[in-house]
mmCIF file of C-alpha atoms in Angstrom:
data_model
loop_
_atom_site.group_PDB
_atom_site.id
_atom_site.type_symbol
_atom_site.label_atom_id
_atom_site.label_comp_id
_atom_site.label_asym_id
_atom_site.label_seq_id
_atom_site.Cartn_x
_atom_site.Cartn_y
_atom_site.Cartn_z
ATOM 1 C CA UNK A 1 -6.970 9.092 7.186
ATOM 2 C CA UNK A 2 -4.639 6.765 5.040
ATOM 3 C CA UNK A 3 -7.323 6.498 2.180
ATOM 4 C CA UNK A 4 -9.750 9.015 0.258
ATOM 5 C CA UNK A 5 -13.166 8.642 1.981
ATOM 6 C CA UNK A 6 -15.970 8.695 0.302
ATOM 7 C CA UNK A 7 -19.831 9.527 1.908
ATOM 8 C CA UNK A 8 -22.625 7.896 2.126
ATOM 9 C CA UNK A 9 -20.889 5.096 0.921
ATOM 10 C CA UNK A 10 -24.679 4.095 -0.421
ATOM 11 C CA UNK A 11 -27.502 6.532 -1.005
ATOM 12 C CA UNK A 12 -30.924 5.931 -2.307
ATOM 13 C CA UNK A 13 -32.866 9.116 -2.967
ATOM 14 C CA UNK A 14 -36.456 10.132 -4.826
ATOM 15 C CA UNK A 15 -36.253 11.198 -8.289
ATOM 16 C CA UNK A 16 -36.737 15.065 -8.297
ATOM 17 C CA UNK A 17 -34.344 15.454 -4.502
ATOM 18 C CA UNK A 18 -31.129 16.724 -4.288
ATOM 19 C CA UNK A 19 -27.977 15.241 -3.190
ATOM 20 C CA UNK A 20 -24.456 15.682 -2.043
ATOM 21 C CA UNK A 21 -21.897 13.409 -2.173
ATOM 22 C CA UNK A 22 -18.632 13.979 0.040
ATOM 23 C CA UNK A 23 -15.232 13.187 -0.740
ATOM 24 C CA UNK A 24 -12.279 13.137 1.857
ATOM 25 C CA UNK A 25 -8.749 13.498 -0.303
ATOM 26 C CA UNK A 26 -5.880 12.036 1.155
ATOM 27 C CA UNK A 27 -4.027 15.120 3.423
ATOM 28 C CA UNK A 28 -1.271 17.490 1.047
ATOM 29 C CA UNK A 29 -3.599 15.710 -2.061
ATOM 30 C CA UNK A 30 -3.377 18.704 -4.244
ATOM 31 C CA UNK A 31 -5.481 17.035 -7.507
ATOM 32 C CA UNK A 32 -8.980 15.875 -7.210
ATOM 33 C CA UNK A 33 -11.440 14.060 -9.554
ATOM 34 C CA UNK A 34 -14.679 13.308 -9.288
ATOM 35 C CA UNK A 35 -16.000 10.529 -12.005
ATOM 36 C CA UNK A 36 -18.886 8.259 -11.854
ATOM 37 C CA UNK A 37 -19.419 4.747 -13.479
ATOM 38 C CA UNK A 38 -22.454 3.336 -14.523
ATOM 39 C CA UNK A 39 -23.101 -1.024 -14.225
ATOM 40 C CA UNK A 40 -20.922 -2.335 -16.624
ATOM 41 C CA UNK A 41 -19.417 0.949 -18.324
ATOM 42 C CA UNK A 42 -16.326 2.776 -18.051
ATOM 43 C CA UNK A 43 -15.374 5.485 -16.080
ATOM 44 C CA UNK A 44 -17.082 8.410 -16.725
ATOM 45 C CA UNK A 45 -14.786 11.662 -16.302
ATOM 46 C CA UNK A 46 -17.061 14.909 -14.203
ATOM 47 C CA UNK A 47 -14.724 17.396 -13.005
ATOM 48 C CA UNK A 48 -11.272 18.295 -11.722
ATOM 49 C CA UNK A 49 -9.670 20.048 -8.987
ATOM 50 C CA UNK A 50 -6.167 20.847 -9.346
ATOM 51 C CA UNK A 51 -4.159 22.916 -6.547
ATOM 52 C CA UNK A 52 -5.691 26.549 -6.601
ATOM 53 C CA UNK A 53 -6.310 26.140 -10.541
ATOM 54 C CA UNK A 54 -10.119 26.675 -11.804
ATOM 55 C CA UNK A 55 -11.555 23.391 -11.490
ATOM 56 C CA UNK A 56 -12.416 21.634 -15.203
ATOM 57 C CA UNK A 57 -15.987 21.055 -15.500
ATOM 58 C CA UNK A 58 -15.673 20.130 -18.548
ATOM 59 C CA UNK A 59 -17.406 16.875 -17.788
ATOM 60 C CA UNK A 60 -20.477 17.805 -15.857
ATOM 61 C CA UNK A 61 -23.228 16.481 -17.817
ATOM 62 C CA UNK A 62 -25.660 19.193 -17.500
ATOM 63 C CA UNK A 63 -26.138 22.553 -14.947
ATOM 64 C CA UNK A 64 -27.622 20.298 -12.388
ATOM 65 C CA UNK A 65 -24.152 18.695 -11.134
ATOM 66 C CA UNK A 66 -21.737 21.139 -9.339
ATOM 67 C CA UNK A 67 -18.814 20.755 -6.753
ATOM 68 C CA UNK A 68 -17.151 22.551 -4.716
ATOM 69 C CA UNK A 69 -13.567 21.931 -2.903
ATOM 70 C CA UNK A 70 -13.258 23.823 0.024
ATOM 71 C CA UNK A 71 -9.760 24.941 1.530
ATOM 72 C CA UNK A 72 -7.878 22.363 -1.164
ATOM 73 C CA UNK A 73 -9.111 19.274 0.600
ATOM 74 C CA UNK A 74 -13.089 18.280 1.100
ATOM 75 C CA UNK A 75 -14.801 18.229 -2.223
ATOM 76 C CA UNK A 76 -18.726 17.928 -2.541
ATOM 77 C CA UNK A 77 -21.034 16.747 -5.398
ATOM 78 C CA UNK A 78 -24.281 17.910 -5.711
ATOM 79 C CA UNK A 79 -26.528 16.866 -8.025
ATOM 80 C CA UNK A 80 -30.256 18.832 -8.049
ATOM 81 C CA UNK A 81 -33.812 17.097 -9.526
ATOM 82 C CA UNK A 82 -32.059 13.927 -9.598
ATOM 83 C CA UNK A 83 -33.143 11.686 -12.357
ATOM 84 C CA UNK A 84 -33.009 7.655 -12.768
ATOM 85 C CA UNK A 85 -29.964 8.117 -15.643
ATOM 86 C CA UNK A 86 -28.308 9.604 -12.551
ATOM 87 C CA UNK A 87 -27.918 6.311 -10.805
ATOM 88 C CA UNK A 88 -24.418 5.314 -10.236
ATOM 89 C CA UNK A 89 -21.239 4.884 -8.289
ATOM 90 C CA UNK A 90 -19.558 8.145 -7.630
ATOM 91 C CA UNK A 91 -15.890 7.917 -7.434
ATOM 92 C CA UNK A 92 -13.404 10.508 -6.110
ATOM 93 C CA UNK A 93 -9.599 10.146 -6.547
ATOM 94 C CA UNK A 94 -6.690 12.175 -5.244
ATOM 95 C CA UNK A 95 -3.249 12.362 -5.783
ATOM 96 C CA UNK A 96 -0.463 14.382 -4.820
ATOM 97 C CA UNK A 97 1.070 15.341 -8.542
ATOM 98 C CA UNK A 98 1.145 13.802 -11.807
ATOM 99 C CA UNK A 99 1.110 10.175 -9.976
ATOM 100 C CA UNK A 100 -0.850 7.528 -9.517
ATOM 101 C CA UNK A 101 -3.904 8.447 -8.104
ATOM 102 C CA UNK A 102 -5.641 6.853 -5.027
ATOM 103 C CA UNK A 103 -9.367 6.105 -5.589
ATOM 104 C CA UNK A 104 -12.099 6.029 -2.816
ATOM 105 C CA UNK A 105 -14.520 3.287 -2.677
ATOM 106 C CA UNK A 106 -17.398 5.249 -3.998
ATOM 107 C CA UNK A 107 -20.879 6.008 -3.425
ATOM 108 C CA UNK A 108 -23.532 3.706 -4.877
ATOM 109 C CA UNK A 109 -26.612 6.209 -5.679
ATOM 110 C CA UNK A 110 -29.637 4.571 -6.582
ATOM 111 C CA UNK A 111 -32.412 7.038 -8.133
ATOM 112 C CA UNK A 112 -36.130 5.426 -7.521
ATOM 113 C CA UNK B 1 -10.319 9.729 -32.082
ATOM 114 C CA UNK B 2 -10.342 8.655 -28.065
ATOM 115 C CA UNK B 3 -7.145 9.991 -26.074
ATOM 116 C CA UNK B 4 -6.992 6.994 -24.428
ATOM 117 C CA UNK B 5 -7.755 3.268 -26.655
ATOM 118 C CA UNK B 6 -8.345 -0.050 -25.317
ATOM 119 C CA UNK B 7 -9.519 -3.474 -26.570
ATOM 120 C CA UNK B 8 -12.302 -4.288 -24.093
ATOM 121 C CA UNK B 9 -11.833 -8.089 -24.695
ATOM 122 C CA UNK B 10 -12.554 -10.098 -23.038
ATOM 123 C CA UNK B 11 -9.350 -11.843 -22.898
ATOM 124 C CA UNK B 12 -10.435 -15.240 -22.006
ATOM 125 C CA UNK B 13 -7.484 -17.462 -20.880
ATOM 126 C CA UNK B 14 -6.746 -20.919 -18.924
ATOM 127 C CA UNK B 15 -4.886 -20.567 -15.378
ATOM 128 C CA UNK B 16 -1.533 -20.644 -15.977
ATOM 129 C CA UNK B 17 -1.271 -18.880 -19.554
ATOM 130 C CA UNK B 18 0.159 -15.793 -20.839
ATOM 131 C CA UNK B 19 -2.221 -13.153 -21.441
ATOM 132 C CA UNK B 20 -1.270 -9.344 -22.884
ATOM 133 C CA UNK B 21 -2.803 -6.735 -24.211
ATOM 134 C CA UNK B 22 -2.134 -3.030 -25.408
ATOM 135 C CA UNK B 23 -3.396 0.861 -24.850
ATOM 136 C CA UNK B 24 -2.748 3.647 -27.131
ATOM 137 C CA UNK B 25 -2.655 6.699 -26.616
ATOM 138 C CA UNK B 26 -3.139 10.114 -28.762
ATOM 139 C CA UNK B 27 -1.004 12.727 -27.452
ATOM 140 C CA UNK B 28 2.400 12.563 -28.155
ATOM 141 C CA UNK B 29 3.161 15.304 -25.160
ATOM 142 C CA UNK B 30 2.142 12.202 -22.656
ATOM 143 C CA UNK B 31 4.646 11.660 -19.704
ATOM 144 C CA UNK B 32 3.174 9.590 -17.051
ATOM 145 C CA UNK B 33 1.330 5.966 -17.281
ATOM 146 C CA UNK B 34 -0.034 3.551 -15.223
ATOM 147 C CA UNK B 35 -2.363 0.309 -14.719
ATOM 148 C CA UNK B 36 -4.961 0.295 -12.591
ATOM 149 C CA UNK B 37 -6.825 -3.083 -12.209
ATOM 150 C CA UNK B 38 -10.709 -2.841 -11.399
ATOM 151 C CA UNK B 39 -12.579 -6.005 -9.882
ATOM 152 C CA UNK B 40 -16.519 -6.293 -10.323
ATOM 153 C CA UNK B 41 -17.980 -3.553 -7.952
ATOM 154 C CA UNK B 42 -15.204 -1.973 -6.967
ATOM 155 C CA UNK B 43 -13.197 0.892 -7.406
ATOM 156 C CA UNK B 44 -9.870 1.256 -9.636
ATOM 157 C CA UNK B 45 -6.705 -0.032 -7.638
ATOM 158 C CA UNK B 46 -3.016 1.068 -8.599
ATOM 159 C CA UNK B 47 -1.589 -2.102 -10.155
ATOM 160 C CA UNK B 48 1.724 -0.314 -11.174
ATOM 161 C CA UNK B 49 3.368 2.370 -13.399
ATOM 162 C CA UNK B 50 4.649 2.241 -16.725
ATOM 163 C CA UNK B 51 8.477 3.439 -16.881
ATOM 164 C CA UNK B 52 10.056 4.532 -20.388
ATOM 165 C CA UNK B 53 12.693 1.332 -19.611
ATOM 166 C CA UNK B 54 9.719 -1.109 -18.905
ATOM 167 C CA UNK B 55 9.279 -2.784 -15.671
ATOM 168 C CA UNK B 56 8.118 -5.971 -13.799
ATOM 169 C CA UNK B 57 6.412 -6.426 -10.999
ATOM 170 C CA UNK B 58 5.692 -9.844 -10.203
ATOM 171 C CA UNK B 59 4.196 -11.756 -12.718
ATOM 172 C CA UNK B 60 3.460 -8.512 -14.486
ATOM 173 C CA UNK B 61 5.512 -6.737 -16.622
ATOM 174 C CA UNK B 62 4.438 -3.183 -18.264
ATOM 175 C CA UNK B 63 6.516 -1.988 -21.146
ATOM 176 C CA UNK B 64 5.810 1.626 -22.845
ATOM 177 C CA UNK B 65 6.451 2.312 -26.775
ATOM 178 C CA UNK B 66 6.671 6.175 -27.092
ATOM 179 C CA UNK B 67 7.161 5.734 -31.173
ATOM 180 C CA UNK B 68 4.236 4.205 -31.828
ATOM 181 C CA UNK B 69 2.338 5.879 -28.759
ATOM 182 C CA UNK B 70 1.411 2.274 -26.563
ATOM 183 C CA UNK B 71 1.431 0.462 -23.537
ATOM 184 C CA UNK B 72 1.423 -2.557 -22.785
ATOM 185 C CA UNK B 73 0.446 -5.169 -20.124
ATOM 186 C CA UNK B 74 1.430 -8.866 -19.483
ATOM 187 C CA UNK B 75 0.806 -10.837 -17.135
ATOM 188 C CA UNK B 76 2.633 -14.481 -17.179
ATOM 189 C CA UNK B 77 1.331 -17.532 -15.053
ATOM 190 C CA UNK B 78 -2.390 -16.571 -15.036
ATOM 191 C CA UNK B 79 -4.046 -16.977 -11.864
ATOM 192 C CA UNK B 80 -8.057 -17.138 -10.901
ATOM 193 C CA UNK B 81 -7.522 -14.208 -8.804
ATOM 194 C CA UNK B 82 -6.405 -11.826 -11.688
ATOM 195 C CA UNK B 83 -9.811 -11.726 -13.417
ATOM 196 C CA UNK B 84 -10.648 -7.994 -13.799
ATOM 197 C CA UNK B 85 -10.584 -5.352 -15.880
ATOM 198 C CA UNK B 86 -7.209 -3.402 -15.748
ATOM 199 C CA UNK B 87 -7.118 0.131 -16.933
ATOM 200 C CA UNK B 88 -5.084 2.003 -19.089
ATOM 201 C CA UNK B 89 -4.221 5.708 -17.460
ATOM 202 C CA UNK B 90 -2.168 8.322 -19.187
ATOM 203 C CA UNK B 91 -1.375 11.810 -17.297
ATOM 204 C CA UNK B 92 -0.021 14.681 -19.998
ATOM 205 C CA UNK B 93 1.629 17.745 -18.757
ATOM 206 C CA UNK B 94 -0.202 19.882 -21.323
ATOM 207 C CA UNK B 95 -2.883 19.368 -20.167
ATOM 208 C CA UNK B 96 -2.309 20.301 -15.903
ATOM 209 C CA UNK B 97 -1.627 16.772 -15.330
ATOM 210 C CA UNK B 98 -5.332 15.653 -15.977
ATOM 211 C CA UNK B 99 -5.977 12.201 -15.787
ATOM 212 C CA UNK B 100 -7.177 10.436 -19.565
ATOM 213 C CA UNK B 101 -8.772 6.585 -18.751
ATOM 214 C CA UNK B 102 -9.081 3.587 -21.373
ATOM 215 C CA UNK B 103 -12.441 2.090 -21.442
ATOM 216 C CA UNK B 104 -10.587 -1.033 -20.129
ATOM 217 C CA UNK B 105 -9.864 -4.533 -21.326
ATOM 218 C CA UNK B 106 -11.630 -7.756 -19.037
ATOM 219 C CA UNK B 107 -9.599 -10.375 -18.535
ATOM 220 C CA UNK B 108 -11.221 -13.351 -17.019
ATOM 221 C CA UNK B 109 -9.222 -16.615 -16.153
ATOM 222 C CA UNK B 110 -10.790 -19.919 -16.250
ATOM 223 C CA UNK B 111 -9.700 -22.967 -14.252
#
């Protein structure tokens, strides 16, 4: 596609469930970032994939959140025994080098 | 100390005005910056990159300061439609091209 797509683009979910967020890079994207943002607050750095580098996860807030990027393109969040303090929007970015990077348009998860 | 500092505002301004504001950064090894403007709700848009000779896009012009480690952001003849909050983005080598964001800075114009 011509953007990074982002799935569900909204997901409500029981605290205690799991959930996976999906995030479609643009094609040849070789850097990936996951972030999320919380109402009102800045962007909140979570992990990054970089070509065929170890990923950083040096912004995973605790052992429940983990992703994966399979074959240098599709990347998935999971988060386990979600929480409320989990609600967000969950962005993913790509880019193909140290350029601007191309954002998708997120996915609102609502914790109840 | 933050890699990346903004002034969150909000800048407040009349249509029509001047507004500008700055971002500084930490590390000196820095190469690569950009704006990205965010509206309410939405996710972070490329509004343009910062070159080493300054640039202008528009009614936007970006200049970068590598002595005293800033960028900066204008944007002349204010409209209703640039309301947002524009990001400051710095990309260091050093550190495998990693992204670093500012907070932000809100700019909302008034009619």
């Amino acid at each position: 596609g011509a953007g990074v797509s982002q799935s569900p683009s909204n997901k409500v979910t029981e605290k205690g469930k799991d959930v996976e967020l999906r995030c479609d890079p643009i094609s040849g994207h070789t850097a990936l970032y996951w972030y999320r943002q919380s109402l009102g607050q800045g962007l909140e750095f979570l992990i990054y994939f970089q070509g065929n580098s170890a990923p950083d996860k040096s912004g995973l807030p605790s052992d429940r959140f983990s992703a994966e990027r399979t074959g240098g393109s599709v990347s998935t969040l999971t988060i386990q025994r979600t929480q409320q303090e989990d609600s967000a929007v969950y962005l993913c970015a790509s880019s193909p080098g140290p350029t601007g990077y191309t954002f998708g348009s997120g996915t609102r998860l609502t914790v109840v | 100390r933050k890699e990346v500092e903004q002034d969150p505002g909000p800048f407040n301004v009349p249509e029509g005005a001047t507004v500008a504001f700055n971002c500084t950064y930490s590390n000196s090894a820095s190469q690569s910056f950009f704006w990205y403007r965010q509206d309410c709700r939405k996710e972070p848009k490329l509004l343009m990159s910062v070159y080493s000779s300054g640039n202008e896009d528009g009614r936007f012009t970006a200049q970068l300061n590598r002595a005293s480690q800033y960028i900066s952001l204008l944007i002349r003849d204010s409209k209703l439609s640039d309301s947002a909050t524009y990001l400051c983005v710095v990309i260091h080598r050093s550190n495998d091209y990693k992204l670093s964001f500012g907070a932000g800075t809100t700019v909302t114009v008034r009619a």
